[in-house]
């Protein structure tokens, strides 16, 4: 028998996609790739919805941006943004959501293992996005790492810690309010 998605799951996926649409465009320009809040919302969504829900939420956000809504960093949207030099990071976030969600679900929300899973997911997104950037910009790997990865490591580590603390607290509050199944 197929498991159907509940109205609650559908609604929370839509709410998290909407949160990505609100926070995703807000960015701090520090070079060719700005510091975005999109991955913070993805980390938090993983905590609240798990692998499947987080990935669906992110895909909705990505499709809205691809359709032209200005939801990507710097209030941009469209296929040109997705196909451009930083598009690989946007696509790489799909893998990040899958990896982070998988680890969270398998670790039973153990904070240390979850943080390691989020770091691994982020590294995979970095790898995918950096390869894309190198191909698009026809530049050296070292240049791409210095403008697309190294400056973001401290920001992303802070986002992971924030999402872990906030995610656990929000998930616990939702569970206590009977709005979410008990913690995994």
PDB file of N, CA and C in Angstrom, residues 71-165:
ATOM      1  N   UNK A  71      13.926  34.641  -6.190  1.00  0.00           N
ATOM      2  CA  UNK A  71      14.118  34.017  -4.887  1.00  0.00           C
ATOM      3  C   UNK A  71      15.562  33.585  -4.625  1.00  0.00           C
ATOM      4  N   UNK A  72      16.432  33.705  -5.630  1.00  0.00           N
ATOM      5  CA  UNK A  72      17.828  33.349  -5.448  1.00  0.00           C
ATOM      6  C   UNK A  72      18.577  34.544  -4.860  1.00  0.00           C
ATOM      7  N   UNK A  73      19.812  34.319  -4.456  1.00  0.00           N
ATOM      8  CA  UNK A  73      20.583  35.392  -3.819  1.00  0.00           C
ATOM      9  C   UNK A  73      20.600  36.641  -4.702  1.00  0.00           C
ATOM     10  N   UNK A  74      20.551  37.777  -4.044  1.00  0.00           N
ATOM     11  CA  UNK A  74      20.536  39.049  -4.760  1.00  0.00           C
ATOM     12  C   UNK A  74      19.222  39.325  -5.454  1.00  0.00           C
ATOM     13  N   UNK A  75      18.164  38.652  -5.056  1.00  0.00           N
ATOM     14  CA  UNK A  75      16.822  38.803  -5.635  1.00  0.00           C
ATOM     15  C   UNK A  75      16.828  38.544  -7.138  1.00  0.00           C
ATOM     16  N   UNK A  76      17.478  37.460  -7.511  1.00  0.00           N
ATOM     17  CA  UNK A  76      17.522  37.055  -8.913  1.00  0.00           C
ATOM     18  C   UNK A  76      16.737  35.769  -9.082  1.00  0.00           C
ATOM     19  N   UNK A  77      16.389  35.482 -10.306  1.00  0.00           N
ATOM     20  CA  UNK A  77      15.700  34.244 -10.634  1.00  0.00           C
ATOM     21  C   UNK A  77      15.878  33.957 -12.109  1.00  0.00           C
ATOM     22  N   UNK A  78      15.362  32.821 -12.538  1.00  0.00           N
ATOM     23  CA  UNK A  78      15.415  32.460 -13.947  1.00  0.00           C
ATOM     24  C   UNK A  78      16.430  31.379 -14.240  1.00  0.00           C
ATOM     25  N   UNK A  79      16.273  30.799 -15.413  1.00  0.00           N
ATOM     26  CA  UNK A  79      17.163  29.716 -15.831  1.00  0.00           C
ATOM     27  C   UNK A  79      18.596  30.199 -16.029  1.00  0.00           C
ATOM     28  N   UNK A  80      18.765  31.465 -16.385  1.00  0.00           N
ATOM     29  CA  UNK A  80      20.125  31.978 -16.587  1.00  0.00           C
ATOM     30  C   UNK A  80      20.918  31.961 -15.278  1.00  0.00           C
ATOM     31  N   UNK A  81      20.267  32.232 -14.168  1.00  0.00           N
ATOM     32  CA  UNK A  81      20.927  32.176 -12.860  1.00  0.00           C
ATOM     33  C   UNK A  81      21.305  30.729 -12.535  1.00  0.00           C
ATOM     34  N   UNK A  82      20.404  29.836 -12.841  1.00  0.00           N
ATOM     35  CA  UNK A  82      20.653  28.416 -12.581  1.00  0.00           C
ATOM     36  C   UNK A  82      21.758  27.870 -13.471  1.00  0.00           C
ATOM     37  N   UNK A  83      21.827  28.315 -14.695  1.00  0.00           N
ATOM     38  CA  UNK A  83      22.837  27.835 -15.636  1.00  0.00           C
ATOM     39  C   UNK A  83      24.153  28.604 -15.514  1.00  0.00           C
ATOM     40  N   UNK A  84      24.151  29.672 -14.732  1.00  0.00           N
ATOM     41  CA  UNK A  84      25.339  30.503 -14.597  1.00  0.00           C
ATOM     42  C   UNK A  84      26.395  29.889 -13.691  1.00  0.00           C
ATOM     43  N   UNK A  85      27.454  30.644 -13.426  1.00  0.00           N
ATOM     44  CA  UNK A  85      28.590  30.130 -12.659  1.00  0.00           C
ATOM     45  C   UNK A  85      28.240  29.622 -11.258  1.00  0.00           C
ATOM     46  N   UNK A  86      27.248  30.229 -10.610  1.00  0.00           N
ATOM     47  CA  UNK A  86      26.898  29.793  -9.252  1.00  0.00           C
ATOM     48  C   UNK A  86      25.725  28.818  -9.227  1.00  0.00           C
ATOM     49  N   UNK A  87      25.221  28.458 -10.380  1.00  0.00           N
ATOM     50  CA  UNK A  87      24.090  27.528 -10.449  1.00  0.00           C
ATOM     51  C   UNK A  87      24.399  26.153  -9.883  1.00  0.00           C
ATOM     52  N   UNK A  88      25.648  25.757  -9.940  1.00  0.00           N
ATOM     53  CA  UNK A  88      26.032  24.452  -9.406  1.00  0.00           C
ATOM     54  C   UNK A  88      25.821  24.345  -7.907  1.00  0.00           C
ATOM     55  N   UNK A  89      25.952  25.462  -7.226  1.00  0.00           N
ATOM     56  CA  UNK A  89      25.695  25.445  -5.781  1.00  0.00           C
ATOM     57  C   UNK A  89      24.206  25.264  -5.515  1.00  0.00           C
ATOM     58  N   UNK A  90      23.381  25.918  -6.329  1.00  0.00           N
ATOM     59  CA  UNK A  90      21.929  25.758  -6.185  1.00  0.00           C
ATOM     60  C   UNK A  90      21.519  24.309  -6.443  1.00  0.00           C
ATOM     61  N   UNK A  91      22.081  23.706  -7.467  1.00  0.00           N
ATOM     62  CA  UNK A  91      21.782  22.306  -7.763  1.00  0.00           C
ATOM     63  C   UNK A  91      22.401  21.397  -6.700  1.00  0.00           C
ATOM     64  N   UNK A  92      23.591  21.731  -6.242  1.00  0.00           N
ATOM     65  CA  UNK A  92      24.266  20.940  -5.213  1.00  0.00           C
ATOM     66  C   UNK A  92      23.511  20.901  -3.897  1.00  0.00           C
ATOM     67  N   UNK A  93      22.686  21.912  -3.644  1.00  0.00           N
ATOM     68  CA  UNK A  93      21.893  21.918  -2.418  1.00  0.00           C
ATOM     69  C   UNK A  93      20.872  20.782  -2.392  1.00  0.00           C
ATOM     70  N   UNK A  94      20.492  20.267  -3.555  1.00  0.00           N
ATOM     71  CA  UNK A  94      19.598  19.103  -3.582  1.00  0.00           C
ATOM     72  C   UNK A  94      20.301  17.928  -2.908  1.00  0.00           C
ATOM     73  N   UNK A  95      21.541  17.697  -3.310  1.00  0.00           N
ATOM     74  CA  UNK A  95      22.325  16.614  -2.704  1.00  0.00           C
ATOM     75  C   UNK A  95      22.558  16.872  -1.220  1.00  0.00           C
ATOM     76  N   UNK A  96      22.789  18.131  -0.871  1.00  0.00           N
ATOM     77  CA  UNK A  96      22.992  18.484   0.528  1.00  0.00           C
ATOM     78  C   UNK A  96      21.766  18.125   1.361  1.00  0.00           C
ATOM     79  N   UNK A  97      20.578  18.471   0.866  1.00  0.00           N
ATOM     80  CA  UNK A  97      19.346  18.157   1.598  1.00  0.00           C
ATOM     81  C   UNK A  97      19.182  16.649   1.753  1.00  0.00           C
ATOM     82  N   UNK A  98      19.475  15.907   0.698  1.00  0.00           N
ATOM     83  CA  UNK A  98      19.360  14.443   0.757  1.00  0.00           C
ATOM     84  C   UNK A  98      20.339  13.853   1.779  1.00  0.00           C
ATOM     85  N   UNK A  99      21.585  14.271   1.716  1.00  0.00           N
ATOM     86  CA  UNK A  99      22.604  13.724   2.618  1.00  0.00           C
ATOM     87  C   UNK A  99      22.321  14.118   4.064  1.00  0.00           C
ATOM     88  N   UNK A 100      22.064  15.398   4.295  1.00  0.00           N
ATOM     89  CA  UNK A 100      21.779  15.856   5.666  1.00  0.00           C
ATOM     90  C   UNK A 100      20.551  15.156   6.230  1.00  0.00           C
ATOM     91  N   UNK A 101      19.517  15.036   5.429  1.00  0.00           N
ATOM     92  CA  UNK A 101      18.290  14.380   5.876  1.00  0.00           C
ATOM     93  C   UNK A 101      18.497  12.905   6.160  1.00  0.00           C
ATOM     94  N   UNK A 102      19.248  12.239   5.301  1.00  0.00           N
ATOM     95  CA  UNK A 102      19.522  10.811   5.495  1.00  0.00           C
ATOM     96  C   UNK A 102      20.277  10.589   6.803  1.00  0.00           C
ATOM     97  N   UNK A 103      21.322  11.374   7.024  1.00  0.00           N
ATOM     98  CA  UNK A 103      22.115  11.225   8.245  1.00  0.00           C
ATOM     99  C   UNK A 103      21.277  11.539   9.473  1.00  0.00           C
ATOM    100  N   UNK A 104      20.476  12.599   9.416  1.00  0.00           N
ATOM    101  CA  UNK A 104      19.639  12.957  10.560  1.00  0.00           C
ATOM    102  C   UNK A 104      18.664  11.826  10.880  1.00  0.00           C
ATOM    103  N   UNK A 105      18.040  11.270   9.863  1.00  0.00           N
ATOM    104  CA  UNK A 105      17.077  10.197  10.095  1.00  0.00           C
ATOM    105  C   UNK A 105      17.748   8.944  10.652  1.00  0.00           C
ATOM    106  N   UNK A 106      18.944   8.636  10.189  1.00  0.00           N
ATOM    107  CA  UNK A 106      19.651   7.438  10.652  1.00  0.00           C
ATOM    108  C   UNK A 106      20.306   7.635  12.018  1.00  0.00           C
ATOM    109  N   UNK A 107      20.615   8.878  12.369  1.00  0.00           N
ATOM    110  CA  UNK A 107      21.314   9.131  13.634  1.00  0.00           C
ATOM    111  C   UNK A 107      20.357   9.322  14.801  1.00  0.00           C
ATOM    112  N   UNK A 108      19.082   9.289  14.520  1.00  0.00           N
ATOM    113  CA  UNK A 108      18.062   9.550  15.541  1.00  0.00           C
ATOM    114  C   UNK A 108      18.254  10.914  16.193  1.00  0.00           C
ATOM    115  N   UNK A 109      18.641  11.883  15.354  1.00  0.00           N
ATOM    116  CA  UNK A 109      18.801  13.289  15.746  1.00  0.00           C
ATOM    117  C   UNK A 109      19.893  13.496  16.790  1.00  0.00           C
ATOM    118  N   UNK A 110      20.893  12.616  16.854  1.00  0.00           N
ATOM    119  CA  UNK A 110      22.054  12.825  17.729  1.00  0.00           C
ATOM    120  C   UNK A 110      22.827  14.020  17.181  1.00  0.00           C
ATOM    121  N   UNK A 111      22.980  15.054  17.987  1.00  0.00           N
ATOM    122  CA  UNK A 111      23.527  16.330  17.516  1.00  0.00           C
ATOM    123  C   UNK A 111      24.899  16.194  16.865  1.00  0.00           C
ATOM    124  N   UNK A 112      25.816  15.455  17.469  1.00  0.00           N
ATOM    125  CA  UNK A 112      27.159  15.334  16.908  1.00  0.00           C
ATOM    126  C   UNK A 112      27.161  14.681  15.542  1.00  0.00           C
ATOM    127  N   UNK A 113      26.425  13.598  15.408  1.00  0.00           N
ATOM    128  CA  UNK A 113      26.362  12.889  14.122  1.00  0.00           C
ATOM    129  C   UNK A 113      25.630  13.739  13.095  1.00  0.00           C
ATOM    130  N   UNK A 114      24.590  14.434  13.534  1.00  0.00           N
ATOM    131  CA  UNK A 114      23.845  15.305  12.630  1.00  0.00           C
ATOM    132  C   UNK A 114      24.741  16.422  12.095  1.00  0.00           C
ATOM    133  N   UNK A 115      25.553  17.012  12.965  1.00  0.00           N
ATOM    134  CA  UNK A 115      26.460  18.075  12.535  1.00  0.00           C
ATOM    135  C   UNK A 115      27.453  17.537  11.513  1.00  0.00           C
ATOM    136  N   UNK A 116      28.004  16.352  11.767  1.00  0.00           N
ATOM    137  CA  UNK A 116      28.927  15.744  10.810  1.00  0.00           C
ATOM    138  C   UNK A 116      28.207  15.507   9.475  1.00  0.00           C
ATOM    139  N   UNK A 117      26.964  15.028   9.525  1.00  0.00           N
ATOM    140  CA  UNK A 117      26.184  14.814   8.294  1.00  0.00           C
ATOM    141  C   UNK A 117      25.956  16.106   7.532  1.00  0.00           C
ATOM    142  N   UNK A 118      25.696  17.184   8.267  1.00  0.00           N
ATOM    143  CA  UNK A 118      25.488  18.480   7.614  1.00  0.00           C
ATOM    144  C   UNK A 118      26.782  18.985   6.989  1.00  0.00           C
ATOM    145  N   UNK A 119      27.896  18.739   7.658  1.00  0.00           N
ATOM    146  CA  UNK A 119      29.186  19.141   7.098  1.00  0.00           C
ATOM    147  C   UNK A 119      29.475  18.341   5.830  1.00  0.00           C
ATOM    148  N   UNK A 120      29.228  17.035   5.870  1.00  0.00           N
ATOM    149  CA  UNK A 120      29.451  16.200   4.680  1.00  0.00           C
ATOM    150  C   UNK A 120      28.536  16.655   3.540  1.00  0.00           C
ATOM    151  N   UNK A 121      27.263  16.905   3.834  1.00  0.00           N
ATOM    152  CA  UNK A 121      26.332  17.394   2.808  1.00  0.00           C
ATOM    153  C   UNK A 121      26.792  18.709   2.215  1.00  0.00           C
ATOM    154  N   UNK A 122      27.306  19.593   3.062  1.00  0.00           N
ATOM    155  CA  UNK A 122      27.805  20.886   2.605  1.00  0.00           C
ATOM    156  C   UNK A 122      29.038  20.709   1.722  1.00  0.00           C
ATOM    157  N   UNK A 123      29.926  19.795   2.107  1.00  0.00           N
ATOM    158  CA  UNK A 123      31.115  19.532   1.297  1.00  0.00           C
ATOM    159  C   UNK A 123      30.745  18.994  -0.082  1.00  0.00           C
ATOM    160  N   UNK A 124      29.726  18.153  -0.143  1.00  0.00           N
ATOM    161  CA  UNK A 124      29.262  17.638  -1.438  1.00  0.00           C
ATOM    162  C   UNK A 124      28.706  18.785  -2.282  1.00  0.00           C
ATOM    163  N   UNK A 125      27.939  19.682  -1.661  1.00  0.00           N
ATOM    164  CA  UNK A 125      27.416  20.847  -2.394  1.00  0.00           C
ATOM    165  C   UNK A 125      28.564  21.742  -2.855  1.00  0.00           C
ATOM    166  N   UNK A 126      29.576  21.946  -1.991  1.00  0.00           N
ATOM    167  CA  UNK A 126      30.763  22.714  -2.379  1.00  0.00           C
ATOM    168  C   UNK A 126      31.434  22.071  -3.598  1.00  0.00           C
ATOM    169  N   UNK A 127      31.617  20.767  -3.540  1.00  0.00           N
ATOM    170  CA  UNK A 127      32.290  20.056  -4.631  1.00  0.00           C
ATOM    171  C   UNK A 127      31.522  20.243  -5.939  1.00  0.00           C
ATOM    172  N   UNK A 128      30.217  19.969  -5.900  1.00  0.00           N
ATOM    173  CA  UNK A 128      29.393  20.081  -7.101  1.00  0.00           C
ATOM    174  C   UNK A 128      29.407  21.506  -7.636  1.00  0.00           C
ATOM    175  N   UNK A 129      29.202  22.475  -6.749  1.00  0.00           N
ATOM    176  CA  UNK A 129      29.174  23.873  -7.165  1.00  0.00           C
ATOM    177  C   UNK A 129      30.511  24.372  -7.680  1.00  0.00           C
ATOM    178  N   UNK A 130      31.599  23.908  -7.070  1.00  0.00           N
ATOM    179  CA  UNK A 130      32.931  24.352  -7.488  1.00  0.00           C
ATOM    180  C   UNK A 130      33.297  23.784  -8.850  1.00  0.00           C
ATOM    181  N   UNK A 131      32.977  22.521  -9.080  1.00  0.00           N
ATOM    182  CA  UNK A 131      33.232  21.927 -10.400  1.00  0.00           C
ATOM    183  C   UNK A 131      32.459  22.704 -11.458  1.00  0.00           C
ATOM    184  N   UNK A 132      31.207  23.011 -11.181  1.00  0.00           N
ATOM    185  CA  UNK A 132      30.352  23.775 -12.100  1.00  0.00           C
ATOM    186  C   UNK A 132      30.971  25.151 -12.348  1.00  0.00           C
ATOM    187  N   UNK A 133      31.390  25.830 -11.265  1.00  0.00           N
ATOM    188  CA  UNK A 133      31.986  27.160 -11.372  1.00  0.00           C
ATOM    189  C   UNK A 133      33.235  27.124 -12.256  1.00  0.00           C
ATOM    190  N   UNK A 134      34.103  26.132 -12.045  1.00  0.00           N
ATOM    191  CA  UNK A 134      35.336  25.994 -12.831  1.00  0.00           C
ATOM    192  C   UNK A 134      35.008  25.810 -14.310  1.00  0.00           C
ATOM    193  N   UNK A 135      34.026  24.977 -14.603  1.00  0.00           N
ATOM    194  CA  UNK A 135      33.646  24.741 -15.996  1.00  0.00           C
ATOM    195  C   UNK A 135      33.030  25.985 -16.635  1.00  0.00           C
ATOM    196  N   UNK A 136      32.176  26.671 -15.894  1.00  0.00           N
ATOM    197  CA  UNK A 136      31.510  27.868 -16.423  1.00  0.00           C
ATOM    198  C   UNK A 136      32.483  29.039 -16.610  1.00  0.00           C
ATOM    199  N   UNK A 137      33.347  29.232 -15.635  1.00  0.00           N
ATOM    200  CA  UNK A 137      34.257  30.382 -15.653  1.00  0.00           C
ATOM    201  C   UNK A 137      35.582  30.070 -16.348  1.00  0.00           C
ATOM    202  N   UNK A 138      35.796  28.809 -16.644  1.00  0.00           N
ATOM    203  CA  UNK A 138      37.049  28.352 -17.257  1.00  0.00           C
ATOM    204  C   UNK A 138      38.247  28.894 -16.473  1.00  0.00           C
ATOM    205  N   UNK A 139      38.213  28.611 -15.177  1.00  0.00           N
ATOM    206  CA  UNK A 139      39.260  29.097 -14.283  1.00  0.00           C
ATOM    207  C   UNK A 139      39.956  27.919 -13.607  1.00  0.00           C
ATOM    208  N   UNK A 140      40.978  28.226 -12.864  1.00  0.00           N
ATOM    209  CA  UNK A 140      41.707  27.207 -12.120  1.00  0.00           C
ATOM    210  C   UNK A 140      40.919  26.792 -10.878  1.00  0.00           C
ATOM    211  N   UNK A 141      41.104  25.555 -10.465  1.00  0.00           N
ATOM    212  CA  UNK A 141      40.407  25.038  -9.279  1.00  0.00           C
ATOM    213  C   UNK A 141      40.775  25.863  -8.049  1.00  0.00           C
ATOM    214  N   UNK A 142      42.050  26.209  -7.914  1.00  0.00           N
ATOM    215  CA  UNK A 142      42.458  26.979  -6.735  1.00  0.00           C
ATOM    216  C   UNK A 142      41.731  28.316  -6.660  1.00  0.00           C
ATOM    217  N   UNK A 143      41.589  28.998  -7.794  1.00  0.00           N
ATOM    218  CA  UNK A 143      40.849  30.263  -7.819  1.00  0.00           C
ATOM    219  C   UNK A 143      39.410  30.033  -7.358  1.00  0.00           C
ATOM    220  N   UNK A 144      38.779  28.997  -7.894  1.00  0.00           N
ATOM    221  CA  UNK A 144      37.393  28.704  -7.523  1.00  0.00           C
ATOM    222  C   UNK A 144      37.277  28.424  -6.023  1.00  0.00           C
ATOM    223  N   UNK A 145      38.213  27.676  -5.483  1.00  0.00           N
ATOM    224  CA  UNK A 145      38.188  27.389  -4.042  1.00  0.00           C
ATOM    225  C   UNK A 145      38.344  28.654  -3.208  1.00  0.00           C
ATOM    226  N   UNK A 146      39.202  29.566  -3.673  1.00  0.00           N
ATOM    227  CA  UNK A 146      39.438  30.786  -2.896  1.00  0.00           C
ATOM    228  C   UNK A 146      38.267  31.765  -2.942  1.00  0.00           C
ATOM    229  N   UNK A 147      37.463  31.714  -3.994  1.00  0.00           N
ATOM    230  CA  UNK A 147      36.317  32.637  -4.063  1.00  0.00           C
ATOM    231  C   UNK A 147      34.983  31.966  -3.746  1.00  0.00           C
ATOM    232  N   UNK A 148      34.921  30.646  -3.861  1.00  0.00           N
ATOM    233  CA  UNK A 148      33.635  29.959  -3.721  1.00  0.00           C
ATOM    234  C   UNK A 148      33.526  29.037  -2.513  1.00  0.00           C
ATOM    235  N   UNK A 149      34.632  28.693  -1.901  1.00  0.00           N
ATOM    236  CA  UNK A 149      34.570  27.732  -0.796  1.00  0.00           C
ATOM    237  C   UNK A 149      35.197  28.285   0.479  1.00  0.00           C
ATOM    238  N   UNK A 150      36.478  28.590   0.450  1.00  0.00           N
ATOM    239  CA  UNK A 150      37.186  28.968   1.675  1.00  0.00           C
ATOM    240  C   UNK A 150      36.518  30.097   2.456  1.00  0.00           C
ATOM    241  N   UNK A 151      36.045  31.171   1.800  1.00  0.00           N
ATOM    242  CA  UNK A 151      35.409  32.245   2.576  1.00  0.00           C
ATOM    243  C   UNK A 151      34.102  31.824   3.256  1.00  0.00           C
ATOM    244  N   UNK A 152      33.489  30.748   2.785  1.00  0.00           N
ATOM    245  CA  UNK A 152      32.165  30.355   3.267  1.00  0.00           C
ATOM    246  C   UNK A 152      32.192  29.334   4.389  1.00  0.00           C
ATOM    247  N   UNK A 153      33.324  28.708   4.587  1.00  0.00           N
ATOM    248  CA  UNK A 153      33.410  27.660   5.606  1.00  0.00           C
ATOM    249  C   UNK A 153      33.003  28.173   6.991  1.00  0.00           C
ATOM    250  N   UNK A 154      33.550  29.300   7.469  1.00  0.00           N
ATOM    251  CA  UNK A 154      33.125  29.764   8.805  1.00  0.00           C
ATOM    252  C   UNK A 154      31.633  30.096   8.870  1.00  0.00           C
ATOM    253  N   UNK A 155      31.117  30.750   7.831  1.00  0.00           N
ATOM    254  CA  UNK A 155      29.683  31.093   7.808  1.00  0.00           C
ATOM    255  C   UNK A 155      28.825  29.834   7.854  1.00  0.00           C
ATOM    256  N   UNK A 156      29.203  28.833   7.064  1.00  0.00           N
ATOM    257  CA  UNK A 156      28.400  27.619   7.000  1.00  0.00           C
ATOM    258  C   UNK A 156      28.485  26.810   8.293  1.00  0.00           C
ATOM    259  N   UNK A 157      29.631  26.823   8.951  1.00  0.00           N
ATOM    260  CA  UNK A 157      29.735  26.146  10.247  1.00  0.00           C
ATOM    261  C   UNK A 157      28.823  26.808  11.274  1.00  0.00           C
ATOM    262  N   UNK A 158      28.773  28.130  11.253  1.00  0.00           N
ATOM    263  CA  UNK A 158      27.874  28.854  12.161  1.00  0.00           C
ATOM    264  C   UNK A 158      26.418  28.524  11.829  1.00  0.00           C
ATOM    265  N   UNK A 159      26.074  28.482  10.543  1.00  0.00           N
ATOM    266  CA  UNK A 159      24.705  28.145  10.138  1.00  0.00           C
ATOM    267  C   UNK A 159      24.327  26.735  10.595  1.00  0.00           C
ATOM    268  N   UNK A 160      25.264  25.811  10.510  1.00  0.00           N
ATOM    269  CA  UNK A 160      25.002  24.433  10.931  1.00  0.00           C
ATOM    270  C   UNK A 160      24.718  24.387  12.431  1.00  0.00           C
ATOM    271  N   UNK A 161      25.510  25.093  13.214  1.00  0.00           N
ATOM    272  CA  UNK A 161      25.296  25.116  14.661  1.00  0.00           C
ATOM    273  C   UNK A 161      23.957  25.771  14.988  1.00  0.00           C
ATOM    274  N   UNK A 162      23.655  26.897  14.342  1.00  0.00           N
ATOM    275  CA  UNK A 162      22.372  27.582  14.571  1.00  0.00           C
ATOM    276  C   UNK A 162      21.211  26.657  14.227  1.00  0.00           C
ATOM    277  N   UNK A 163      21.286  26.010  13.069  1.00  0.00           N
ATOM    278  CA  UNK A 163      20.198  25.116  12.647  1.00  0.00           C
ATOM    279  C   UNK A 163      20.050  23.934  13.593  1.00  0.00           C
ATOM    280  N   UNK A 164      21.165  23.429  14.109  1.00  0.00           N
ATOM    281  CA  UNK A 164      21.100  22.296  15.036  1.00  0.00           C
ATOM    282  C   UNK A 164      20.413  22.706  16.331  1.00  0.00           C
ATOM    283  N   UNK A 165      20.829  23.818  16.897  1.00  0.00           N
ATOM    284  CA  UNK A 165      20.228  24.287  18.148  1.00  0.00           C
ATOM    285  C   UNK A 165      18.767  24.660  17.934  1.00  0.00           C
TER     286      UNK A 165
END
